[in-house]
Amino acid sequence: MNGCRGTAPFRERMRKGILGVFDTFAWVRAMWEGGSAATGFLDDYSDLDLVMVVEDDRVEEAFRLFESFLEAEYGITRRFRMPEPCWHGHGQCFYFIEDCPPLYYIDLLVEKLSSNERLLEPDRHGKALVWLDRDGIVTGEGSDPLELSRRRSGFLGMLGATLPLTLVETRKQIARGNAIDAVAQYQRFLSGKLAGLLNLKYRPERFDFGIRYADRDYPDGVNTRLERLLYPSSPDALPALLDEAEEWCRELLEGAAREE
């Protein structure tokens, strides 16, 4: 973790500016930072993952007010509003602004007060950095263990069922000599199937997070092996690497099945 000493003044000015606008409106019920600020990995390259809870009929007003603030204080160079309905059920927009640290952007999630899906479980999303909470929304409660277990079981079943298909498709591209397709299919196999099984073993609360942030949760030896598999020296190296990755997957599947 690099820390954010270089960007800390900018981040604090941004926080105070946003709070200065939204704290004056009673229909804004809560605000917090998630992402790297919540997981303890904030550094100079981190974006701002900001969540805002508002009364149900104020979602669009919240976006308009936020954009007015950014335009006045920084200038918006680009924005992308996620098409709705989003997978998480909330409104979400990404903003790139002027006069900010390199690689910085803002990921704003606006949630309705009536929503029951907050993405706040500390075991999955870290400890939210609360800016404002009028109703005690940020409780710090963890995931429902029974529900998480049910979802993991379904995830494992899907991995086991689709593993043969993914392997056949990868080997097919290798056999055809289609280097681009073969490498792309191989990488999808590693980041999907293998990473999913490694998640079930080493970070079961975040089993569905894919390969992102694996280096934080996997043992060093696992990361070293995974990195070697992820970077084939040439397309000719793919058959042997795929055989190794398949054997690893089967070992992980057997271990996961025993623990079910």
mmCIF file of C-alpha atoms in Angstrom:
data_model
loop_
_atom_site.group_PDB
_atom_site.id
_atom_site.type_symbol
_atom_site.label_atom_id
_atom_site.label_comp_id
_atom_site.label_asym_id
_atom_site.label_seq_id
_atom_site.Cartn_x
_atom_site.Cartn_y
_atom_site.Cartn_z
ATOM 1 C CA MET A 1 0.000 0.000 0.000
ATOM 2 C CA ASN A 2 1.490 3.311 -1.093
ATOM 3 C CA GLY A 3 -0.640 5.622 1.041
ATOM 4 C CA CYS A 4 -2.066 8.897 -0.223
ATOM 5 C CA ARG A 5 0.204 11.512 1.312
ATOM 6 C CA GLY A 6 0.574 13.301 -2.010
ATOM 7 C CA THR A 7 -3.158 13.558 -2.701
ATOM 8 C CA ALA A 8 -4.458 13.868 0.867
ATOM 9 C CA PRO A 9 -4.998 17.680 0.694
ATOM 10 C CA PHE A 10 -6.930 17.329 -2.565
ATOM 11 C CA ARG A 11 -9.080 14.529 -1.152
ATOM 12 C CA GLU A 12 -9.877 16.469 2.002
ATOM 13 C CA ARG A 13 -10.808 19.566 0.012
ATOM 14 C CA MET A 14 -13.090 17.442 -2.153
ATOM 15 C CA ARG A 15 -14.717 15.856 0.906
ATOM 16 C CA LYS A 16 -15.343 19.193 2.611
ATOM 17 C CA GLY A 17 -16.708 20.712 -0.583
ATOM 18 C CA ILE A 18 -19.176 17.883 -1.203
ATOM 19 C CA LEU A 19 -20.285 17.798 2.422
ATOM 20 C CA GLY A 20 -20.696 21.555 2.450
ATOM 21 C CA VAL A 21 -23.258 21.230 -0.325
ATOM 22 C CA PHE A 22 -25.173 18.110 0.665
ATOM 23 C CA ASP A 23 -25.207 18.360 4.452
ATOM 24 C CA THR A 24 -27.616 21.284 4.124
ATOM 25 C CA PHE A 25 -30.338 19.134 2.537
ATOM 26 C CA ALA A 26 -32.430 16.999 4.891
ATOM 27 C CA TRP A 27 -33.348 14.650 2.050
ATOM 28 C CA VAL A 28 -29.734 13.479 1.961
ATOM 29 C CA ARG A 29 -29.783 10.811 4.656
ATOM 30 C CA ALA A 30 -26.287 9.328 4.505
ATOM 31 C CA MET A 31 -22.955 9.546 2.694
ATOM 32 C CA TRP A 32 -19.887 7.346 2.912
ATOM 33 C CA GLU A 33 -16.726 6.306 1.113
ATOM 34 C CA GLY A 34 -16.295 2.724 0.028
ATOM 35 C CA GLY A 35 -13.677 1.133 -2.198
ATOM 36 C CA SER A 36 -10.034 1.453 -1.212
ATOM 37 C CA ALA A 37 -10.859 3.919 1.568
ATOM 38 C CA ALA A 38 -13.023 1.240 3.193
ATOM 39 C CA THR A 39 -10.639 -1.658 2.661
ATOM 40 C CA GLY A 40 -7.553 0.163 3.936
ATOM 41 C CA PHE A 41 -5.762 0.321 0.579
ATOM 42 C CA LEU A 42 -6.211 3.996 -0.259
ATOM 43 C CA ASP A 43 -3.249 5.387 -2.189
ATOM 44 C CA ASP A 44 -2.419 8.261 -4.511
ATOM 45 C CA TYR A 45 -4.004 6.427 -7.456
ATOM 46 C CA SER A 46 -7.331 5.668 -5.785
ATOM 47 C CA ASP A 47 -10.565 7.062 -7.143
ATOM 48 C CA LEU A 48 -13.339 8.388 -4.917
ATOM 49 C CA ASP A 49 -15.977 5.702 -4.330
ATOM 50 C CA LEU A 50 -18.804 7.790 -2.908
ATOM 51 C CA VAL A 51 -22.206 6.481 -1.840
ATOM 52 C CA MET A 52 -25.156 8.743 -1.125
ATOM 53 C CA VAL A 53 -28.528 7.681 0.323
ATOM 54 C CA VAL A 54 -31.392 10.033 -0.472
ATOM 55 C CA GLU A 55 -35.155 10.093 -0.189
ATOM 56 C CA ASP A 56 -36.636 8.037 -2.989
ATOM 57 C CA ASP A 57 -37.829 10.919 -5.157
ATOM 58 C CA ARG A 58 -34.530 12.837 -4.942
ATOM 59 C CA VAL A 59 -32.164 10.586 -6.890
ATOM 60 C CA GLU A 60 -32.013 12.728 -10.025
ATOM 61 C CA GLU A 61 -31.811 15.902 -7.970
ATOM 62 C CA ALA A 62 -28.798 14.451 -6.166
ATOM 63 C CA PHE A 63 -27.037 13.800 -9.467
ATOM 64 C CA ARG A 64 -27.854 17.289 -10.773
ATOM 65 C CA LEU A 65 -26.624 18.945 -7.593
ATOM 66 C CA PHE A 66 -23.443 16.881 -7.562
ATOM 67 C CA GLU A 67 -22.678 17.734 -11.165
ATOM 68 C CA SER A 68 -23.308 21.425 -10.543
ATOM 69 C CA PHE A 69 -20.793 21.319 -7.707
ATOM 70 C CA LEU A 70 -18.163 19.559 -9.812
ATOM 71 C CA GLU A 71 -18.642 21.912 -12.754
ATOM 72 C CA ALA A 72 -18.340 24.988 -10.565
ATOM 73 C CA GLU A 73 -15.351 23.829 -8.518
ATOM 74 C CA TYR A 74 -13.360 21.642 -10.913
ATOM 75 C CA GLY A 75 -14.944 21.275 -14.339
ATOM 76 C CA ILE A 76 -16.209 17.956 -15.679
ATOM 77 C CA THR A 77 -14.272 16.607 -18.661
ATOM 78 C CA ARG A 78 -16.211 13.374 -19.086
ATOM 79 C CA ARG A 79 -19.054 11.495 -17.452
ATOM 80 C CA PHE A 80 -20.672 8.104 -17.882
ATOM 81 C CA ARG A 81 -24.067 7.319 -16.346
ATOM 82 C CA MET A 82 -24.647 3.600 -16.035
ATOM 83 C CA PRO A 83 -27.747 2.397 -17.906
ATOM 84 C CA GLU A 84 -30.495 1.374 -15.542
ATOM 85 C CA PRO A 85 -31.517 -0.895 -14.052
ATOM 86 C CA CYS A 86 -27.968 -1.548 -12.836
ATOM 87 C CA TRP A 87 -27.053 -4.927 -11.387
ATOM 88 C CA HIS A 88 -26.983 -3.400 -7.887
ATOM 89 C CA GLY A 89 -30.288 -1.558 -8.276
ATOM 90 C CA HIS A 90 -28.939 1.974 -7.714
ATOM 91 C CA GLY A 91 -28.082 5.010 -9.825
ATOM 92 C CA GLN A 92 -24.390 5.246 -10.696
ATOM 93 C CA CYS A 93 -22.268 7.737 -12.607
ATOM 94 C CA PHE A 94 -18.527 8.106 -13.211
ATOM 95 C CA TYR A 95 -16.930 11.555 -13.472
ATOM 96 C CA PHE A 96 -13.567 12.722 -14.766
ATOM 97 C CA ILE A 97 -12.653 16.240 -13.719
ATOM 98 C CA GLU A 98 -10.004 18.868 -14.359
ATOM 99 C CA ASP A 99 -7.232 19.845 -11.945
ATOM 100 C CA CYS A 100 -7.043 16.540 -10.089
ATOM 101 C CA PRO A 101 -4.410 13.872 -9.337
ATOM 102 C CA PRO A 102 -3.367 11.505 -12.135
ATOM 103 C CA LEU A 103 -5.743 8.576 -12.732
ATOM 104 C CA TYR A 104 -8.365 10.085 -10.438
ATOM 105 C CA TYR A 105 -12.095 9.892 -11.058
ATOM 106 C CA ILE A 106 -15.287 9.838 -9.014
ATOM 107 C CA ASP A 107 -17.625 6.866 -8.822
ATOM 108 C CA LEU A 108 -20.912 8.152 -7.391
ATOM 109 C CA LEU A 109 -23.581 5.690 -6.293
ATOM 110 C CA VAL A 110 -26.949 7.193 -5.327
ATOM 111 C CA GLU A 111 -29.219 4.860 -3.375
ATOM 112 C CA LYS A 112 -32.870 5.248 -2.487
ATOM 113 C CA LEU A 113 -33.673 5.363 1.216
ATOM 114 C CA SER A 114 -36.120 2.477 0.774
ATOM 115 C CA SER A 115 -33.492 0.146 -0.712
ATOM 116 C CA ASN A 116 -32.461 -2.965 1.181
ATOM 117 C CA GLU A 117 -29.235 -3.478 -0.786
ATOM 118 C CA ARG A 118 -26.469 -1.249 0.558
ATOM 119 C CA LEU A 119 -23.241 -3.171 -0.269
ATOM 120 C CA LEU A 120 -22.056 -2.398 3.250
ATOM 121 C CA GLU A 121 -21.017 -5.795 4.620
ATOM 122 C CA PRO A 122 -17.528 -5.257 6.096
ATOM 123 C CA ASP A 123 -16.461 -8.819 5.320
ATOM 124 C CA ARG A 124 -17.063 -8.140 1.617
ATOM 125 C CA HIS A 125 -16.674 -4.399 1.130
ATOM 126 C CA GLY A 126 -14.561 -3.177 4.039
ATOM 127 C CA LYS A 127 -15.427 -0.678 6.761
ATOM 128 C CA ALA A 128 -17.231 2.284 5.215
ATOM 129 C CA LEU A 129 -15.737 5.715 5.929
ATOM 130 C CA VAL A 130 -18.833 7.599 7.047
ATOM 131 C CA TRP A 131 -19.264 11.241 6.023
ATOM 132 C CA LEU A 132 -22.875 11.633 7.110
ATOM 133 C CA ASP A 133 -25.438 9.273 8.650
ATOM 134 C CA ARG A 134 -28.668 10.761 9.959
ATOM 135 C CA ASP A 135 -30.491 7.442 10.411
ATOM 136 C CA GLY A 136 -27.844 4.958 11.526
ATOM 137 C CA ILE A 137 -27.793 3.280 8.123
ATOM 138 C CA VAL A 138 -24.142 2.243 8.360
ATOM 139 C CA THR A 139 -24.464 -0.510 10.956
ATOM 140 C CA GLY A 140 -21.332 -2.536 10.304
ATOM 141 C CA GLU A 141 -23.308 -5.779 10.144
ATOM 142 C CA GLY A 142 -21.639 -8.612 8.284
ATOM 143 C CA SER A 143 -23.093 -10.858 5.615
ATOM 144 C CA ASP A 144 -25.860 -13.322 6.392
ATOM 145 C CA PRO A 145 -23.832 -16.555 6.714
ATOM 146 C CA LEU A 146 -26.658 -18.798 5.491
ATOM 147 C CA GLU A 147 -27.328 -16.651 2.431
ATOM 148 C CA LEU A 148 -23.619 -16.396 1.670
ATOM 149 C CA SER A 149 -23.258 -20.165 1.982
ATOM 150 C CA ARG A 150 -26.188 -20.702 -0.382
ATOM 151 C CA ARG A 151 -24.680 -18.387 -2.988
ATOM 152 C CA ARG A 152 -21.256 -20.004 -2.677
ATOM 153 C CA SER A 153 -22.782 -23.427 -3.214
ATOM 154 C CA GLY A 154 -24.488 -22.272 -6.397
ATOM 155 C CA PHE A 155 -21.287 -20.602 -7.571
ATOM 156 C CA LEU A 156 -19.293 -23.792 -7.000
ATOM 157 C CA GLY A 157 -21.878 -25.862 -8.846
ATOM 158 C CA MET A 158 -21.740 -23.549 -11.840
ATOM 159 C CA LEU A 159 -17.931 -23.604 -11.898
ATOM 160 C CA GLY A 160 -17.859 -27.390 -11.861
ATOM 161 C CA ALA A 161 -20.527 -27.694 -14.542
ATOM 162 C CA THR A 162 -18.942 -25.237 -16.974
ATOM 163 C CA LEU A 163 -15.270 -26.142 -16.458
ATOM 164 C CA PRO A 164 -15.208 -28.882 -19.156
ATOM 165 C CA LEU A 165 -16.788 -26.572 -21.729
ATOM 166 C CA THR A 166 -14.288 -23.792 -21.044
ATOM 167 C CA LEU A 167 -11.370 -26.218 -21.285
ATOM 168 C CA VAL A 168 -12.583 -27.653 -24.597
ATOM 169 C CA GLU A 169 -13.032 -24.183 -26.098
ATOM 170 C CA THR A 170 -9.549 -23.151 -24.973
ATOM 171 C CA ARG A 171 -7.909 -26.297 -26.334
ATOM 172 C CA LYS A 172 -9.832 -25.900 -29.590
ATOM 173 C CA GLN A 173 -8.256 -22.483 -30.232
ATOM 174 C CA ILE A 174 -4.810 -23.802 -29.321
ATOM 175 C CA ALA A 175 -5.224 -26.752 -31.715
ATOM 176 C CA ARG A 176 -6.325 -24.434 -34.509
ATOM 177 C CA GLY A 177 -3.260 -22.281 -34.028
ATOM 178 C CA ASN A 178 -5.383 -19.192 -33.425
ATOM 179 C CA ALA A 179 -2.907 -17.450 -31.152
ATOM 180 C CA ILE A 180 -5.060 -14.412 -30.340
ATOM 181 C CA ASP A 181 -8.193 -16.427 -29.564
ATOM 182 C CA ALA A 182 -6.202 -19.055 -27.685
ATOM 183 C CA VAL A 183 -4.515 -16.555 -25.385
ATOM 184 C CA ALA A 184 -7.766 -14.657 -24.816
ATOM 185 C CA GLN A 185 -9.675 -17.859 -23.993
ATOM 186 C CA TYR A 186 -6.853 -19.033 -21.718
ATOM 187 C CA GLN A 187 -6.832 -15.760 -19.791
ATOM 188 C CA ARG A 188 -10.612 -15.943 -19.360
ATOM 189 C CA PHE A 189 -10.203 -19.456 -18.019
ATOM 190 C CA LEU A 190 -7.673 -18.308 -15.430
ATOM 191 C CA SER A 191 -9.505 -15.150 -14.357
ATOM 192 C CA GLY A 192 -12.884 -16.894 -14.289
ATOM 193 C CA LYS A 193 -12.646 -20.568 -13.371
ATOM 194 C CA LEU A 194 -9.305 -20.780 -11.577
ATOM 195 C CA ALA A 195 -9.689 -17.476 -9.745
ATOM 196 C CA GLY A 196 -13.231 -18.401 -8.719
ATOM 197 C CA LEU A 197 -12.016 -21.627 -7.140
ATOM 198 C CA LEU A 198 -9.106 -19.860 -5.442
ATOM 199 C CA ASN A 199 -11.548 -17.308 -4.061
ATOM 200 C CA LEU A 200 -13.697 -20.050 -2.551
ATOM 201 C CA LYS A 201 -10.644 -21.355 -0.730
ATOM 202 C CA TYR A 202 -8.778 -18.212 0.277
ATOM 203 C CA ARG A 203 -11.413 -15.461 0.470
ATOM 204 C CA PRO A 204 -14.815 -17.182 0.711
ATOM 205 C CA GLU A 205 -16.635 -13.994 1.727
ATOM 206 C CA ARG A 206 -15.566 -12.460 -1.599
ATOM 207 C CA PHE A 207 -15.896 -15.591 -3.690
ATOM 208 C CA ASP A 208 -17.502 -13.668 -6.573
ATOM 209 C CA PHE A 209 -14.923 -10.877 -6.836
ATOM 210 C CA GLY A 210 -13.064 -12.467 -9.736
ATOM 211 C CA ILE A 211 -9.304 -12.075 -9.867
ATOM 212 C CA ARG A 212 -9.193 -8.447 -8.696
ATOM 213 C CA TYR A 213 -7.092 -7.776 -5.606
ATOM 214 C CA ALA A 214 -6.014 -11.408 -5.445
ATOM 215 C CA ASP A 215 -2.549 -10.435 -4.258
ATOM 216 C CA ARG A 216 -4.079 -9.059 -1.053
ATOM 217 C CA ASP A 217 -5.801 -12.291 -0.077
ATOM 218 C CA TYR A 218 -3.976 -15.244 -1.610
ATOM 219 C CA PRO A 219 -0.829 -16.688 0.018
ATOM 220 C CA ASP A 220 2.451 -15.590 -1.525
ATOM 221 C CA GLY A 221 3.114 -19.008 -3.042
ATOM 222 C CA VAL A 222 -0.293 -19.038 -4.697
ATOM 223 C CA ASN A 223 0.254 -15.558 -6.127
ATOM 224 C CA THR A 224 3.656 -16.554 -7.498
ATOM 225 C CA ARG A 225 2.210 -19.600 -9.215
ATOM 226 C CA LEU A 226 -0.768 -17.664 -10.546
ATOM 227 C CA GLU A 227 1.458 -14.915 -11.965
ATOM 228 C CA ARG A 228 3.545 -17.521 -13.793
ATOM 229 C CA LEU A 229 0.407 -19.010 -15.341
ATOM 230 C CA LEU A 230 -0.939 -15.589 -16.296
ATOM 231 C CA TYR A 231 2.126 -14.629 -18.355
ATOM 232 C CA PRO A 232 2.898 -17.307 -20.970
ATOM 233 C CA SER A 233 6.182 -16.698 -22.774
ATOM 234 C CA SER A 234 4.565 -17.482 -26.144
ATOM 235 C CA PRO A 235 1.494 -19.232 -27.594
ATOM 236 C CA ASP A 236 3.584 -22.417 -27.732
ATOM 237 C CA ALA A 237 3.688 -22.439 -23.930
ATOM 238 C CA LEU A 238 -0.111 -22.564 -23.608
ATOM 239 C CA PRO A 239 -0.713 -26.347 -23.765
ATOM 240 C CA ALA A 240 1.541 -27.152 -20.805
ATOM 241 C CA LEU A 241 0.317 -24.164 -18.797
ATOM 242 C CA LEU A 242 -3.303 -25.076 -19.465
ATOM 243 C CA ASP A 243 -2.672 -28.652 -18.324
ATOM 244 C CA GLU A 244 -1.193 -27.334 -15.094
ATOM 245 C CA ALA A 245 -4.061 -24.912 -14.558
ATOM 246 C CA GLU A 246 -6.619 -27.660 -15.201
ATOM 247 C CA GLU A 247 -4.972 -29.954 -12.659
ATOM 248 C CA TRP A 248 -4.983 -27.107 -10.128
ATOM 249 C CA CYS A 249 -8.674 -26.473 -10.789
ATOM 250 C CA ARG A 250 -9.536 -30.122 -10.280
ATOM 251 C CA GLU A 251 -7.656 -30.212 -6.978
ATOM 252 C CA LEU A 252 -9.520 -27.108 -5.825
ATOM 253 C CA LEU A 253 -12.865 -28.525 -6.964
ATOM 254 C CA GLU A 254 -12.294 -31.724 -5.027
ATOM 255 C CA GLY A 255 -11.298 -29.780 -1.929
ATOM 256 C CA ALA A 256 -14.309 -27.492 -2.179
ATOM 257 C CA ALA A 257 -16.668 -30.444 -2.690
ATOM 258 C CA ARG A 258 -15.344 -32.109 0.467
ATOM 259 C CA GLU A 259 -16.064 -28.956 2.452
ATOM 260 C CA GLU A 260 -19.641 -28.594 1.161
#
